[in-house]
Amino acid sequence: MATTADSVGDLQAQIDEIEALSSIYGDEWCVIDEASRIFCIKISDDIEQPKWTVCLQIILPCDYPSAAPPIYQLNATWLRGPDRTKLSNSLEEIYVQNVGESILYLWVERVREFLLEKSQSTDTADGPEARKRTEEVEDDDGGGVTAVGDLPDLRTLRLNADSAHLFTEFHGDEQLPPIKHGDTITDRRSTFQPHLAPVVTSRQVKMVLDKLYENKKIASATHNIYAYRIYCEDRQTFMQDCEDDGETAAGGRLLHLLQILDVRNVMVVVSRWYGGILLGPDRFKHINNCARSILVQEGYTESTEDSSKAGGRGKKQKSKKAK
């Protein structure tokens, strides 16, 4: 447990670090909520003509840097699969190698190095804007698309603050949860498939994502939308989060489904392979139908019709044969 002296030292270290970063990066460094220690920096591979850009969102716990890492989120529509895993792992390695020290500058420069490496390894025309995009460019909710590198929604940051980032809960004895795969839905050449895993820590969420992306077919999906809800017994509250993965608003809708079904300690991922024909609002229907189907299949809710009427009742306890 941190002492008063530690707390004072951490606060001063944070103040000094933020002043230094603000001086170094100027307008790129943004204070989202100073009282809550929430910050954001836009990082690009090139200042004059940026091709690859990431927004690094940061929340500083009261016991950083002495006893805890910063909470962070990497925000870019193109940053998916192996790229996201590689960059996240490199940031975690920096923290492990510099425990107890201020590391934000090291993190920012590592992200910049990553972007430079990516820029040098791709053709000029192969930036994020050149990537194949689906109907997220015509969001039917009227919200438009968040441009790569745009500043994040503060609500998203606060949601991730509750998650305390994925590696802060790591325990050496944690094991990869079993992952189930559901039936596919195909509509106008787009295919959707759900995946489900029981999770009780946010570290397991990361383990499940890493395992799924080892599958070349899943890694090649146009979108891998996910949401999870974990019930914290000690605080009697939920830790939850979601990811659109480029399919604007899909993650939030998926999380809302888990909420109204009142399921807990579960993660659902829905892969979508885009077939070249815009589906409009039907894409959200297919994503949620896939998710509901696998939740029913694995006993987390009643049948589709019953769960729609009842609003969900949490996971049903039932025995399953070993597979």
PDB file of C-alpha atoms in Angstrom:
ATOM      1  CA  MET A   1       0.000   0.000   0.000  1.00  0.00           C
ATOM      2  CA  ALA A   2       1.348   3.418  -0.954  1.00  0.00           C
ATOM      3  CA  THR A   3       2.328   5.723   1.906  1.00  0.00           C
ATOM      4  CA  THR A   4       1.520   9.419   2.066  1.00  0.00           C
ATOM      5  CA  ALA A   5       5.087  10.195   1.073  1.00  0.00           C
ATOM      6  CA  ASP A   6       4.746   7.884  -1.938  1.00  0.00           C
ATOM      7  CA  SER A   7       1.504   9.582  -2.970  1.00  0.00           C
ATOM      8  CA  VAL A   8       3.070  13.037  -2.762  1.00  0.00           C
ATOM      9  CA  GLY A   9       6.085  11.823  -4.694  1.00  0.00           C
ATOM     10  CA  ASP A  10       3.909  10.268  -7.394  1.00  0.00           C
ATOM     11  CA  LEU A  11       1.850  13.428  -7.799  1.00  0.00           C
ATOM     12  CA  GLN A  12       4.962  15.572  -8.164  1.00  0.00           C
ATOM     13  CA  ALA A  13       6.472  13.112 -10.618  1.00  0.00           C
ATOM     14  CA  GLN A  14       3.270  13.252 -12.692  1.00  0.00           C
ATOM     15  CA  ILE A  15       3.239  17.063 -12.659  1.00  0.00           C
ATOM     16  CA  ASP A  16       6.870  17.196 -13.784  1.00  0.00           C
ATOM     17  CA  GLU A  17       6.297  14.609 -16.504  1.00  0.00           C
ATOM     18  CA  ILE A  18       3.186  16.327 -17.894  1.00  0.00           C
ATOM     19  CA  GLU A  19       4.958  19.700 -17.993  1.00  0.00           C
ATOM     20  CA  ALA A  20       7.848  18.134 -19.877  1.00  0.00           C
ATOM     21  CA  LEU A  21       5.589  16.369 -22.376  1.00  0.00           C
ATOM     22  CA  SER A  22       3.566  19.522 -22.973  1.00  0.00           C
ATOM     23  CA  SER A  23       6.781  21.413 -23.648  1.00  0.00           C
ATOM     24  CA  ILE A  24       8.157  18.746 -25.987  1.00  0.00           C
ATOM     25  CA  TYR A  25       5.028  17.978 -28.019  1.00  0.00           C
ATOM     26  CA  GLY A  26       3.151  21.279 -27.925  1.00  0.00           C
ATOM     27  CA  ASP A  27      -0.274  21.138 -29.563  1.00  0.00           C
ATOM     28  CA  GLU A  28      -0.019  17.379 -30.066  1.00  0.00           C
ATOM     29  CA  TRP A  29      -0.368  16.958 -26.285  1.00  0.00           C
ATOM     30  CA  CYS A  30      -3.922  17.485 -25.037  1.00  0.00           C
ATOM     31  CA  VAL A  31      -5.298  17.656 -21.493  1.00  0.00           C
ATOM     32  CA  ILE A  32      -8.717  15.957 -21.478  1.00  0.00           C
ATOM     33  CA  ASP A  33      -9.467  16.191 -17.740  1.00  0.00           C
ATOM     34  CA  GLU A  34      -6.683  17.465 -15.497  1.00  0.00           C
ATOM     35  CA  ALA A  35      -8.492  16.620 -12.246  1.00  0.00           C
ATOM     36  CA  SER A  36      -8.935  13.004 -13.349  1.00  0.00           C
ATOM     37  CA  ARG A  37      -5.430  12.895 -14.859  1.00  0.00           C
ATOM     38  CA  ILE A  38      -6.714  12.073 -18.351  1.00  0.00           C
ATOM     39  CA  PHE A  39      -4.542  13.047 -21.316  1.00  0.00           C
ATOM     40  CA  CYS A  40      -4.200  12.355 -25.015  1.00  0.00           C
ATOM     41  CA  ILE A  41      -1.500  12.758 -27.642  1.00  0.00           C
ATOM     42  CA  LYS A  42      -1.736  12.523 -31.412  1.00  0.00           C
ATOM     43  CA  ILE A  43       1.295  10.701 -32.805  1.00  0.00           C
ATOM     44  CA  SER A  44       2.173  10.582 -36.520  1.00  0.00           C
ATOM     45  CA  ASP A  45       4.939   9.073 -38.620  1.00  0.00           C
ATOM     46  CA  ASP A  46       5.636  12.445 -40.268  1.00  0.00           C
ATOM     47  CA  ILE A  47       4.829  15.944 -39.020  1.00  0.00           C
ATOM     48  CA  GLU A  48       4.608  17.517 -42.491  1.00  0.00           C
ATOM     49  CA  GLN A  49       2.773  14.773 -44.393  1.00  0.00           C
ATOM     50  CA  PRO A  50       1.463  12.180 -41.927  1.00  0.00           C
ATOM     51  CA  LYS A  51       0.349   8.868 -43.383  1.00  0.00           C
ATOM     52  CA  TRP A  52      -0.046   6.751 -40.246  1.00  0.00           C
ATOM     53  CA  THR A  53      -1.483   8.304 -37.099  1.00  0.00           C
ATOM     54  CA  VAL A  54      -2.433   6.961 -33.676  1.00  0.00           C
ATOM     55  CA  CYS A  55      -4.128   8.699 -30.771  1.00  0.00           C
ATOM     56  CA  LEU A  56      -2.642   7.514 -27.461  1.00  0.00           C
ATOM     57  CA  GLN A  57      -5.127   8.042 -24.616  1.00  0.00           C
ATOM     58  CA  ILE A  58      -3.690   7.965 -21.108  1.00  0.00           C
ATOM     59  CA  ILE A  59      -5.056   7.936 -17.570  1.00  0.00           C
ATOM     60  CA  LEU A  60      -2.563   8.265 -14.714  1.00  0.00           C
ATOM     61  CA  PRO A  61      -3.452   6.291 -11.556  1.00  0.00           C
ATOM     62  CA  CYS A  62      -2.695   8.004  -8.254  1.00  0.00           C
ATOM     63  CA  ASP A  63       0.116   5.490  -7.588  1.00  0.00           C
ATOM     64  CA  TYR A  64       1.882   5.996 -10.935  1.00  0.00           C
ATOM     65  CA  PRO A  65       4.823   5.772 -11.411  1.00  0.00           C
ATOM     66  CA  SER A  66       5.835   4.139  -8.110  1.00  0.00           C
ATOM     67  CA  ALA A  67       3.441   1.179  -8.102  1.00  0.00           C
ATOM     68  CA  ALA A  68       1.169   1.156 -11.154  1.00  0.00           C
ATOM     69  CA  PRO A  69       1.422   1.617 -14.933  1.00  0.00           C
ATOM     70  CA  PRO A  70      -0.525   4.245 -16.860  1.00  0.00           C
ATOM     71  CA  ILE A  71      -3.903   3.118 -18.162  1.00  0.00           C
ATOM     72  CA  TYR A  72      -3.922   3.529 -21.916  1.00  0.00           C
ATOM     73  CA  GLN A  73      -5.825   3.007 -25.128  1.00  0.00           C
ATOM     74  CA  LEU A  74      -4.504   3.075 -28.700  1.00  0.00           C
ATOM     75  CA  ASN A  75      -7.067   4.692 -30.961  1.00  0.00           C
ATOM     76  CA  ALA A  76      -6.873   4.339 -34.754  1.00  0.00           C
ATOM     77  CA  THR A  77      -9.335   2.723 -37.145  1.00  0.00           C
ATOM     78  CA  TRP A  78      -6.554   0.939 -39.049  1.00  0.00           C
ATOM     79  CA  LEU A  79      -4.779  -0.438 -35.955  1.00  0.00           C
ATOM     80  CA  ARG A  80      -6.071  -3.990 -35.739  1.00  0.00           C
ATOM     81  CA  GLY A  81      -5.031  -7.573 -35.179  1.00  0.00           C
ATOM     82  CA  PRO A  82      -1.288  -8.306 -35.198  1.00  0.00           C
ATOM     83  CA  ASP A  83      -0.379  -4.613 -35.486  1.00  0.00           C
ATOM     84  CA  ARG A  84      -2.316  -3.707 -32.336  1.00  0.00           C
ATOM     85  CA  THR A  85      -0.945  -6.718 -30.456  1.00  0.00           C
ATOM     86  CA  LYS A  86       2.637  -5.947 -31.459  1.00  0.00           C
ATOM     87  CA  LEU A  87       2.412  -2.304 -30.395  1.00  0.00           C
ATOM     88  CA  SER A  88       0.610  -3.094 -27.118  1.00  0.00           C
ATOM     89  CA  ASN A  89       3.180  -5.726 -26.233  1.00  0.00           C
ATOM     90  CA  SER A  90       6.044  -3.313 -26.866  1.00  0.00           C
ATOM     91  CA  LEU A  91       4.474  -0.735 -24.532  1.00  0.00           C
ATOM     92  CA  GLU A  92       4.023  -3.366 -21.843  1.00  0.00           C
ATOM     93  CA  GLU A  93       7.661  -4.410 -22.226  1.00  0.00           C
ATOM     94  CA  ILE A  94       8.756  -0.808 -21.695  1.00  0.00           C
ATOM     95  CA  TYR A  95       6.740  -0.658 -18.485  1.00  0.00           C
ATOM     96  CA  VAL A  96       8.151  -3.940 -17.186  1.00  0.00           C
ATOM     97  CA  GLN A  97      11.701  -2.809 -17.952  1.00  0.00           C
ATOM     98  CA  ASN A  98      11.189   0.554 -16.212  1.00  0.00           C
ATOM     99  CA  VAL A  99       8.943  -0.238 -13.238  1.00  0.00           C
ATOM    100  CA  GLY A 100       8.761   2.698 -10.838  1.00  0.00           C
ATOM    101  CA  GLU A 101       9.940   5.233 -13.440  1.00  0.00           C
ATOM    102  CA  SER A 102       8.111   7.777 -15.595  1.00  0.00           C
ATOM    103  CA  ILE A 103       7.622   6.143 -18.985  1.00  0.00           C
ATOM    104  CA  LEU A 104       5.210   8.285 -21.027  1.00  0.00           C
ATOM    105  CA  TYR A 105       7.961   9.806 -23.174  1.00  0.00           C
ATOM    106  CA  LEU A 106       9.301   6.311 -23.897  1.00  0.00           C
ATOM    107  CA  TRP A 107       5.798   5.187 -24.854  1.00  0.00           C
ATOM    108  CA  VAL A 108       5.182   8.117 -27.197  1.00  0.00           C
ATOM    109  CA  GLU A 109       8.490   7.639 -28.968  1.00  0.00           C
ATOM    110  CA  ARG A 110       7.924   3.879 -29.256  1.00  0.00           C
ATOM    111  CA  VAL A 111       4.589   4.519 -30.945  1.00  0.00           C
ATOM    112  CA  ARG A 112       6.296   6.983 -33.293  1.00  0.00           C
ATOM    113  CA  GLU A 113       8.988   4.409 -34.113  1.00  0.00           C
ATOM    114  CA  PHE A 114       6.273   1.862 -34.834  1.00  0.00           C
ATOM    115  CA  LEU A 115       4.547   4.269 -37.233  1.00  0.00           C
ATOM    116  CA  LEU A 116       7.825   5.070 -38.995  1.00  0.00           C
ATOM    117  CA  GLU A 117       8.544   1.361 -39.406  1.00  0.00           C
ATOM    118  CA  LYS A 118       5.085   0.827 -40.856  1.00  0.00           C
ATOM    119  CA  SER A 119       5.449   3.795 -43.190  1.00  0.00           C
ATOM    120  CA  GLN A 120       8.784   2.526 -44.492  1.00  0.00           C
ATOM    121  CA  SER A 121       7.457  -0.987 -45.031  1.00  0.00           C
ATOM    122  CA  THR A 122       4.439   0.046 -47.121  1.00  0.00           C
ATOM    123  CA  ASP A 123       3.938   1.825 -50.395  1.00  0.00           C
ATOM    124  CA  THR A 124       3.065   5.515 -50.323  1.00  0.00           C
ATOM    125  CA  ALA A 125      -0.488   4.793 -51.394  1.00  0.00           C
ATOM    126  CA  ASP A 126      -1.018   2.110 -48.796  1.00  0.00           C
ATOM    127  CA  GLY A 127      -1.955   4.348 -45.880  1.00  0.00           C
ATOM    128  CA  PRO A 128      -5.071   3.902 -43.759  1.00  0.00           C
ATOM    129  CA  GLU A 129      -7.193   5.966 -46.150  1.00  0.00           C
ATOM    130  CA  ALA A 130      -6.382   3.499 -48.929  1.00  0.00           C
ATOM    131  CA  ARG A 131      -7.669   0.537 -46.952  1.00  0.00           C
ATOM    132  CA  LYS A 132     -10.909  -1.084 -47.961  1.00  0.00           C
ATOM    133  CA  ARG A 133     -13.713   0.367 -45.898  1.00  0.00           C
ATOM    134  CA  THR A 134     -17.295  -0.756 -45.560  1.00  0.00           C
ATOM    135  CA  GLU A 135     -20.432   1.177 -44.753  1.00  0.00           C
ATOM    136  CA  GLU A 136     -18.911   2.846 -41.710  1.00  0.00           C
ATOM    137  CA  VAL A 137     -18.252   5.709 -44.146  1.00  0.00           C
ATOM    138  CA  GLU A 138     -22.010   6.293 -44.300  1.00  0.00           C
ATOM    139  CA  ASP A 139     -23.011   5.769 -40.679  1.00  0.00           C
ATOM    140  CA  ASP A 140     -26.799   5.605 -40.629  1.00  0.00           C
ATOM    141  CA  ASP A 141     -26.841   7.054 -37.116  1.00  0.00           C
ATOM    142  CA  GLY A 142     -25.619  10.336 -38.538  1.00  0.00           C
ATOM    143  CA  GLY A 143     -22.545  10.280 -36.356  1.00  0.00           C
ATOM    144  CA  GLY A 144     -20.091  10.084 -39.229  1.00  0.00           C
ATOM    145  CA  VAL A 145     -16.703   8.464 -39.002  1.00  0.00           C
ATOM    146  CA  THR A 146     -14.058   9.361 -36.452  1.00  0.00           C
ATOM    147  CA  ALA A 147     -11.013  10.342 -38.467  1.00  0.00           C
ATOM    148  CA  VAL A 148      -7.784   8.548 -37.725  1.00  0.00           C
ATOM    149  CA  GLY A 149      -6.126  10.394 -34.889  1.00  0.00           C
ATOM    150  CA  ASP A 150      -9.180  12.414 -33.795  1.00  0.00           C
ATOM    151  CA  LEU A 151      -9.420  13.077 -30.081  1.00  0.00           C
ATOM    152  CA  PRO A 152     -11.392  10.420 -28.177  1.00  0.00           C
ATOM    153  CA  ASP A 153     -14.785  10.658 -26.562  1.00  0.00           C
ATOM    154  CA  LEU A 154     -14.286  11.328 -22.838  1.00  0.00           C
ATOM    155  CA  ARG A 155     -16.929   8.706 -22.030  1.00  0.00           C
ATOM    156  CA  THR A 156     -14.772   6.083 -23.735  1.00  0.00           C
ATOM    157  CA  LEU A 157     -11.789   7.121 -21.657  1.00  0.00           C
ATOM    158  CA  ARG A 158     -13.763   6.848 -18.429  1.00  0.00           C
ATOM    159  CA  LEU A 159     -14.999   3.391 -19.445  1.00  0.00           C
ATOM    160  CA  ASN A 160     -11.426   2.283 -20.036  1.00  0.00           C
ATOM    161  CA  ALA A 161     -10.354   3.786 -16.725  1.00  0.00           C
ATOM    162  CA  ASP A 162     -12.588   1.238 -15.016  1.00  0.00           C
ATOM    163  CA  SER A 163     -10.814  -1.486 -16.992  1.00  0.00           C
ATOM    164  CA  ALA A 164      -7.403  -0.398 -15.619  1.00  0.00           C
ATOM    165  CA  HIS A 165      -5.923  -1.685 -18.858  1.00  0.00           C
ATOM    166  CA  LEU A 166      -5.405  -5.265 -19.716  1.00  0.00           C
ATOM    167  CA  PHE A 167      -1.983  -6.003 -18.293  1.00  0.00           C
ATOM    168  CA  THR A 168      -2.474  -4.559 -14.828  1.00  0.00           C
ATOM    169  CA  GLU A 169      -4.356  -7.633 -13.632  1.00  0.00           C
ATOM    170  CA  PHE A 170      -1.908 -10.199 -14.897  1.00  0.00           C
ATOM    171  CA  HIS A 171      -1.320 -13.222 -12.727  1.00  0.00           C
ATOM    172  CA  GLY A 172       1.186 -15.839 -13.782  1.00  0.00           C
ATOM    173  CA  ASP A 173      -1.268 -18.694 -13.274  1.00  0.00           C
ATOM    174  CA  GLU A 174      -4.005 -17.266 -15.513  1.00  0.00           C
ATOM    175  CA  GLN A 175      -4.948 -19.577 -18.339  1.00  0.00           C
ATOM    176  CA  LEU A 176      -6.547 -18.982 -21.709  1.00  0.00           C
ATOM    177  CA  PRO A 177     -10.321 -19.511 -21.371  1.00  0.00           C
ATOM    178  CA  PRO A 178     -12.011 -21.960 -23.752  1.00  0.00           C
ATOM    179  CA  ILE A 179     -13.224 -20.235 -26.912  1.00  0.00           C
ATOM    180  CA  LYS A 180     -16.405 -21.335 -28.672  1.00  0.00           C
ATOM    181  CA  HIS A 181     -17.277 -20.516 -32.275  1.00  0.00           C
ATOM    182  CA  GLY A 182     -20.845 -20.085 -33.479  1.00  0.00           C
ATOM    183  CA  ASP A 183     -22.635 -20.559 -36.777  1.00  0.00           C
ATOM    184  CA  THR A 184     -22.149 -18.050 -39.570  1.00  0.00           C
ATOM    185  CA  ILE A 185     -24.719 -15.715 -41.103  1.00  0.00           C
ATOM    186  CA  THR A 186     -24.259 -14.660 -44.735  1.00  0.00           C
ATOM    187  CA  ASP A 187     -26.076 -11.785 -46.388  1.00  0.00           C
ATOM    188  CA  ARG A 188     -25.183 -10.265 -49.771  1.00  0.00           C
ATOM    189  CA  ARG A 189     -21.735 -11.842 -49.672  1.00  0.00           C
ATOM    190  CA  SER A 190     -20.921 -10.483 -46.201  1.00  0.00           C
ATOM    191  CA  THR A 191     -20.355 -13.207 -43.611  1.00  0.00           C
ATOM    192  CA  PHE A 192     -20.676 -12.865 -39.837  1.00  0.00           C
ATOM    193  CA  GLN A 193     -19.455 -15.363 -37.216  1.00  0.00           C
ATOM    194  CA  PRO A 194     -19.593 -15.107 -33.410  1.00  0.00           C
ATOM    195  CA  HIS A 195     -16.995 -16.307 -30.909  1.00  0.00           C
ATOM    196  CA  LEU A 196     -17.479 -16.536 -27.136  1.00  0.00           C
ATOM    197  CA  ALA A 197     -15.248 -17.069 -24.107  1.00  0.00           C
ATOM    198  CA  PRO A 198     -15.878 -16.963 -20.351  1.00  0.00           C
ATOM    199  CA  VAL A 199     -13.676 -14.255 -18.803  1.00  0.00           C
ATOM    200  CA  VAL A 200     -13.211 -13.094 -15.221  1.00  0.00           C
ATOM    201  CA  THR A 201     -10.263 -10.692 -15.646  1.00  0.00           C
ATOM    202  CA  SER A 202      -9.404  -8.140 -18.280  1.00  0.00           C
ATOM    203  CA  ARG A 203      -6.109  -9.946 -18.842  1.00  0.00           C
ATOM    204  CA  GLN A 204      -8.120 -12.923 -20.076  1.00  0.00           C
ATOM    205  CA  VAL A 205      -9.845 -10.596 -22.543  1.00  0.00           C
ATOM    206  CA  LYS A 206      -6.472  -9.816 -24.067  1.00  0.00           C
ATOM    207  CA  MET A 207      -5.514 -13.493 -24.079  1.00  0.00           C
ATOM    208  CA  VAL A 208      -8.702 -14.374 -25.972  1.00  0.00           C
ATOM    209  CA  LEU A 209      -8.112 -11.624 -28.538  1.00  0.00           C
ATOM    210  CA  ASP A 210      -4.511 -12.704 -29.068  1.00  0.00           C
ATOM    211  CA  LYS A 211      -5.594 -16.315 -29.538  1.00  0.00           C
ATOM    212  CA  LEU A 212      -8.332 -15.408 -32.023  1.00  0.00           C
ATOM    213  CA  TYR A 213      -5.905 -13.342 -34.092  1.00  0.00           C
ATOM    214  CA  GLU A 214      -3.615 -16.341 -34.378  1.00  0.00           C
ATOM    215  CA  ASN A 215      -6.299 -17.737 -36.686  1.00  0.00           C
ATOM    216  CA  LYS A 216      -5.477 -16.337 -40.129  1.00  0.00           C
ATOM    217  CA  LYS A 217      -9.101 -16.362 -41.226  1.00  0.00           C
ATOM    218  CA  ILE A 218     -10.264 -14.383 -38.175  1.00  0.00           C
ATOM    219  CA  ALA A 219      -7.282 -12.014 -38.434  1.00  0.00           C
ATOM    220  CA  SER A 220      -8.227 -11.317 -42.057  1.00  0.00           C
ATOM    221  CA  ALA A 221     -11.813 -10.315 -41.160  1.00  0.00           C
ATOM    222  CA  THR A 222     -12.760  -6.783 -42.163  1.00  0.00           C
ATOM    223  CA  HIS A 223     -13.968  -6.184 -38.594  1.00  0.00           C
ATOM    224  CA  ASN A 224     -13.682  -8.083 -35.312  1.00  0.00           C
ATOM    225  CA  ILE A 225     -16.202  -6.367 -33.060  1.00  0.00           C
ATOM    226  CA  TYR A 226     -16.213  -7.334 -29.394  1.00  0.00           C
ATOM    227  CA  ALA A 227     -17.729  -6.553 -26.017  1.00  0.00           C
ATOM    228  CA  TYR A 228     -17.330  -8.035 -22.556  1.00  0.00           C
ATOM    229  CA  ARG A 229     -18.867  -7.754 -19.078  1.00  0.00           C
ATOM    230  CA  ILE A 230     -17.087  -8.922 -15.922  1.00  0.00           C
ATOM    231  CA  TYR A 231     -18.790  -8.792 -12.534  1.00  0.00           C
ATOM    232  CA  CYS A 232     -16.512  -7.639  -9.710  1.00  0.00           C
ATOM    233  CA  GLU A 233     -17.783  -9.286  -6.535  1.00  0.00           C
ATOM    234  CA  ASP A 234     -15.751  -7.116  -4.165  1.00  0.00           C
ATOM    235  CA  ARG A 235     -17.108  -3.862  -5.581  1.00  0.00           C
ATOM    236  CA  GLN A 236     -20.453  -5.291  -6.706  1.00  0.00           C
ATOM    237  CA  THR A 237     -20.107  -3.567 -10.041  1.00  0.00           C
ATOM    238  CA  PHE A 238     -19.337  -4.435 -13.649  1.00  0.00           C
ATOM    239  CA  MET A 239     -16.121  -3.931 -15.555  1.00  0.00           C
ATOM    240  CA  GLN A 240     -17.057  -3.716 -19.212  1.00  0.00           C
ATOM    241  CA  ASP A 241     -15.775  -2.417 -22.516  1.00  0.00           C
ATOM    242  CA  CYS A 242     -16.264  -2.773 -26.258  1.00  0.00           C
ATOM    243  CA  GLU A 243     -14.484  -2.242 -29.585  1.00  0.00           C
ATOM    244  CA  ASP A 244     -15.958  -1.270 -32.982  1.00  0.00           C
ATOM    245  CA  ASP A 245     -12.827  -2.270 -34.934  1.00  0.00           C
ATOM    246  CA  GLY A 246     -13.818   0.122 -37.702  1.00  0.00           C
ATOM    247  CA  GLU A 247     -17.525  -0.810 -37.814  1.00  0.00           C
ATOM    248  CA  THR A 248     -18.811   2.447 -36.340  1.00  0.00           C
ATOM    249  CA  ALA A 249     -21.162   2.045 -33.342  1.00  0.00           C
ATOM    250  CA  ALA A 250     -21.185  -1.781 -33.580  1.00  0.00           C
ATOM    251  CA  GLY A 251     -19.233  -2.363 -30.375  1.00  0.00           C
ATOM    252  CA  GLY A 252     -21.519  -0.148 -28.315  1.00  0.00           C
ATOM    253  CA  ARG A 253     -24.583  -1.931 -29.663  1.00  0.00           C
ATOM    254  CA  LEU A 254     -23.039  -5.297 -28.848  1.00  0.00           C
ATOM    255  CA  LEU A 255     -22.253  -4.204 -25.290  1.00  0.00           C
ATOM    256  CA  HIS A 256     -25.805  -2.911 -24.924  1.00  0.00           C
ATOM    257  CA  LEU A 257     -27.083  -6.369 -25.918  1.00  0.00           C
ATOM    258  CA  LEU A 258     -24.973  -7.978 -23.175  1.00  0.00           C
ATOM    259  CA  GLN A 259     -26.369  -5.438 -20.716  1.00  0.00           C
ATOM    260  CA  ILE A 260     -30.025  -5.970 -21.540  1.00  0.00           C
ATOM    261  CA  LEU A 261     -29.536  -9.746 -21.420  1.00  0.00           C
ATOM    262  CA  ASP A 262     -27.823  -9.227 -18.035  1.00  0.00           C
ATOM    263  CA  VAL A 263     -25.023 -11.686 -18.833  1.00  0.00           C
ATOM    264  CA  ARG A 264     -21.778 -11.573 -16.908  1.00  0.00           C
ATOM    265  CA  ASN A 265     -18.234 -12.902 -17.012  1.00  0.00           C
ATOM    266  CA  VAL A 266     -18.361 -13.377 -20.758  1.00  0.00           C
ATOM    267  CA  MET A 267     -16.788 -11.935 -23.883  1.00  0.00           C
ATOM    268  CA  VAL A 268     -18.367 -12.036 -27.336  1.00  0.00           C
ATOM    269  CA  VAL A 269     -16.489 -11.316 -30.566  1.00  0.00           C
ATOM    270  CA  VAL A 270     -18.274 -11.061 -33.911  1.00  0.00           C
ATOM    271  CA  SER A 271     -16.126 -11.319 -37.051  1.00  0.00           C
ATOM    272  CA  ARG A 272     -17.365  -9.777 -40.253  1.00  0.00           C
ATOM    273  CA  TRP A 273     -15.942 -10.452 -43.685  1.00  0.00           C
ATOM    274  CA  TYR A 274     -17.198  -7.711 -46.006  1.00  0.00           C
ATOM    275  CA  GLY A 275     -18.506  -8.934 -49.345  1.00  0.00           C
ATOM    276  CA  GLY A 276     -18.490  -5.711 -51.338  1.00  0.00           C
ATOM    277  CA  ILE A 277     -22.169  -4.796 -50.973  1.00  0.00           C
ATOM    278  CA  LEU A 278     -23.311  -2.248 -48.392  1.00  0.00           C
ATOM    279  CA  LEU A 279     -25.815  -3.694 -45.909  1.00  0.00           C
ATOM    280  CA  GLY A 280     -26.876  -0.501 -44.146  1.00  0.00           C
ATOM    281  CA  PRO A 281     -28.561  -1.027 -40.753  1.00  0.00           C
ATOM    282  CA  ASP A 282     -28.897  -4.770 -41.458  1.00  0.00           C
ATOM    283  CA  ARG A 283     -25.267  -5.211 -40.441  1.00  0.00           C
ATOM    284  CA  PHE A 284     -26.117  -4.345 -36.835  1.00  0.00           C
ATOM    285  CA  LYS A 285     -28.987  -6.827 -36.886  1.00  0.00           C
ATOM    286  CA  HIS A 286     -26.682  -9.609 -38.050  1.00  0.00           C
ATOM    287  CA  ILE A 287     -23.984  -8.755 -35.482  1.00  0.00           C
ATOM    288  CA  ASN A 288     -26.452  -8.844 -32.597  1.00  0.00           C
ATOM    289  CA  ASN A 289     -28.238 -11.941 -33.888  1.00  0.00           C
ATOM    290  CA  CYS A 290     -24.889 -13.748 -34.078  1.00  0.00           C
ATOM    291  CA  ALA A 291     -24.051 -12.688 -30.539  1.00  0.00           C
ATOM    292  CA  ARG A 292     -27.445 -13.642 -29.150  1.00  0.00           C
ATOM    293  CA  SER A 293     -27.276 -17.014 -30.876  1.00  0.00           C
ATOM    294  CA  ILE A 294     -23.949 -18.020 -29.313  1.00  0.00           C
ATOM    295  CA  LEU A 295     -25.048 -16.745 -25.893  1.00  0.00           C
ATOM    296  CA  VAL A 296     -28.072 -19.032 -26.133  1.00  0.00           C
ATOM    297  CA  GLN A 297     -25.906 -21.877 -27.453  1.00  0.00           C
ATOM    298  CA  GLU A 298     -23.544 -21.621 -24.461  1.00  0.00           C
ATOM    299  CA  GLY A 299     -26.297 -21.235 -21.875  1.00  0.00           C
ATOM    300  CA  TYR A 300     -25.782 -17.591 -20.929  1.00  0.00           C
ATOM    301  CA  THR A 301     -29.398 -16.717 -21.660  1.00  0.00           C
ATOM    302  CA  GLU A 302     -32.701 -18.337 -22.577  1.00  0.00           C
ATOM    303  CA  SER A 303     -33.811 -19.041 -26.124  1.00  0.00           C
ATOM    304  CA  THR A 304     -33.803 -16.097 -28.496  1.00  0.00           C
ATOM    305  CA  GLU A 305     -37.535 -15.478 -28.107  1.00  0.00           C
ATOM    306  CA  ASP A 306     -37.529 -15.904 -24.320  1.00  0.00           C
ATOM    307  CA  SER A 307     -34.527 -13.649 -23.789  1.00  0.00           C
ATOM    308  CA  SER A 308     -36.130 -10.974 -25.944  1.00  0.00           C
ATOM    309  CA  LYS A 309     -39.236 -11.021 -23.766  1.00  0.00           C
ATOM    310  CA  ALA A 310     -37.518 -11.321 -20.418  1.00  0.00           C
ATOM    311  CA  GLY A 311     -34.578  -9.019 -21.057  1.00  0.00           C
ATOM    312  CA  GLY A 312     -32.142 -11.771 -20.090  1.00  0.00           C
ATOM    313  CA  ARG A 313     -31.462 -13.482 -16.784  1.00  0.00           C
ATOM    314  CA  GLY A 314     -27.703 -14.022 -16.679  1.00  0.00           C
ATOM    315  CA  LYS A 315     -26.065 -17.355 -17.335  1.00  0.00           C
ATOM    316  CA  LYS A 316     -28.003 -20.541 -16.766  1.00  0.00           C
ATOM    317  CA  GLN A 317     -26.053 -23.169 -14.925  1.00  0.00           C
ATOM    318  CA  LYS A 318     -25.960 -26.366 -16.890  1.00  0.00           C
ATOM    319  CA  SER A 319     -23.579 -29.247 -17.208  1.00  0.00           C
ATOM    320  CA  LYS A 320     -21.630 -29.676 -20.402  1.00  0.00           C
ATOM    321  CA  LYS A 321     -19.825 -32.632 -21.761  1.00  0.00           C
ATOM    322  CA  ALA A 322     -16.077 -32.301 -21.996  1.00  0.00           C
ATOM    323  CA  LYS A 323     -14.872 -31.738 -25.505  1.00  0.00           C
TER     324      LYS A 323
END
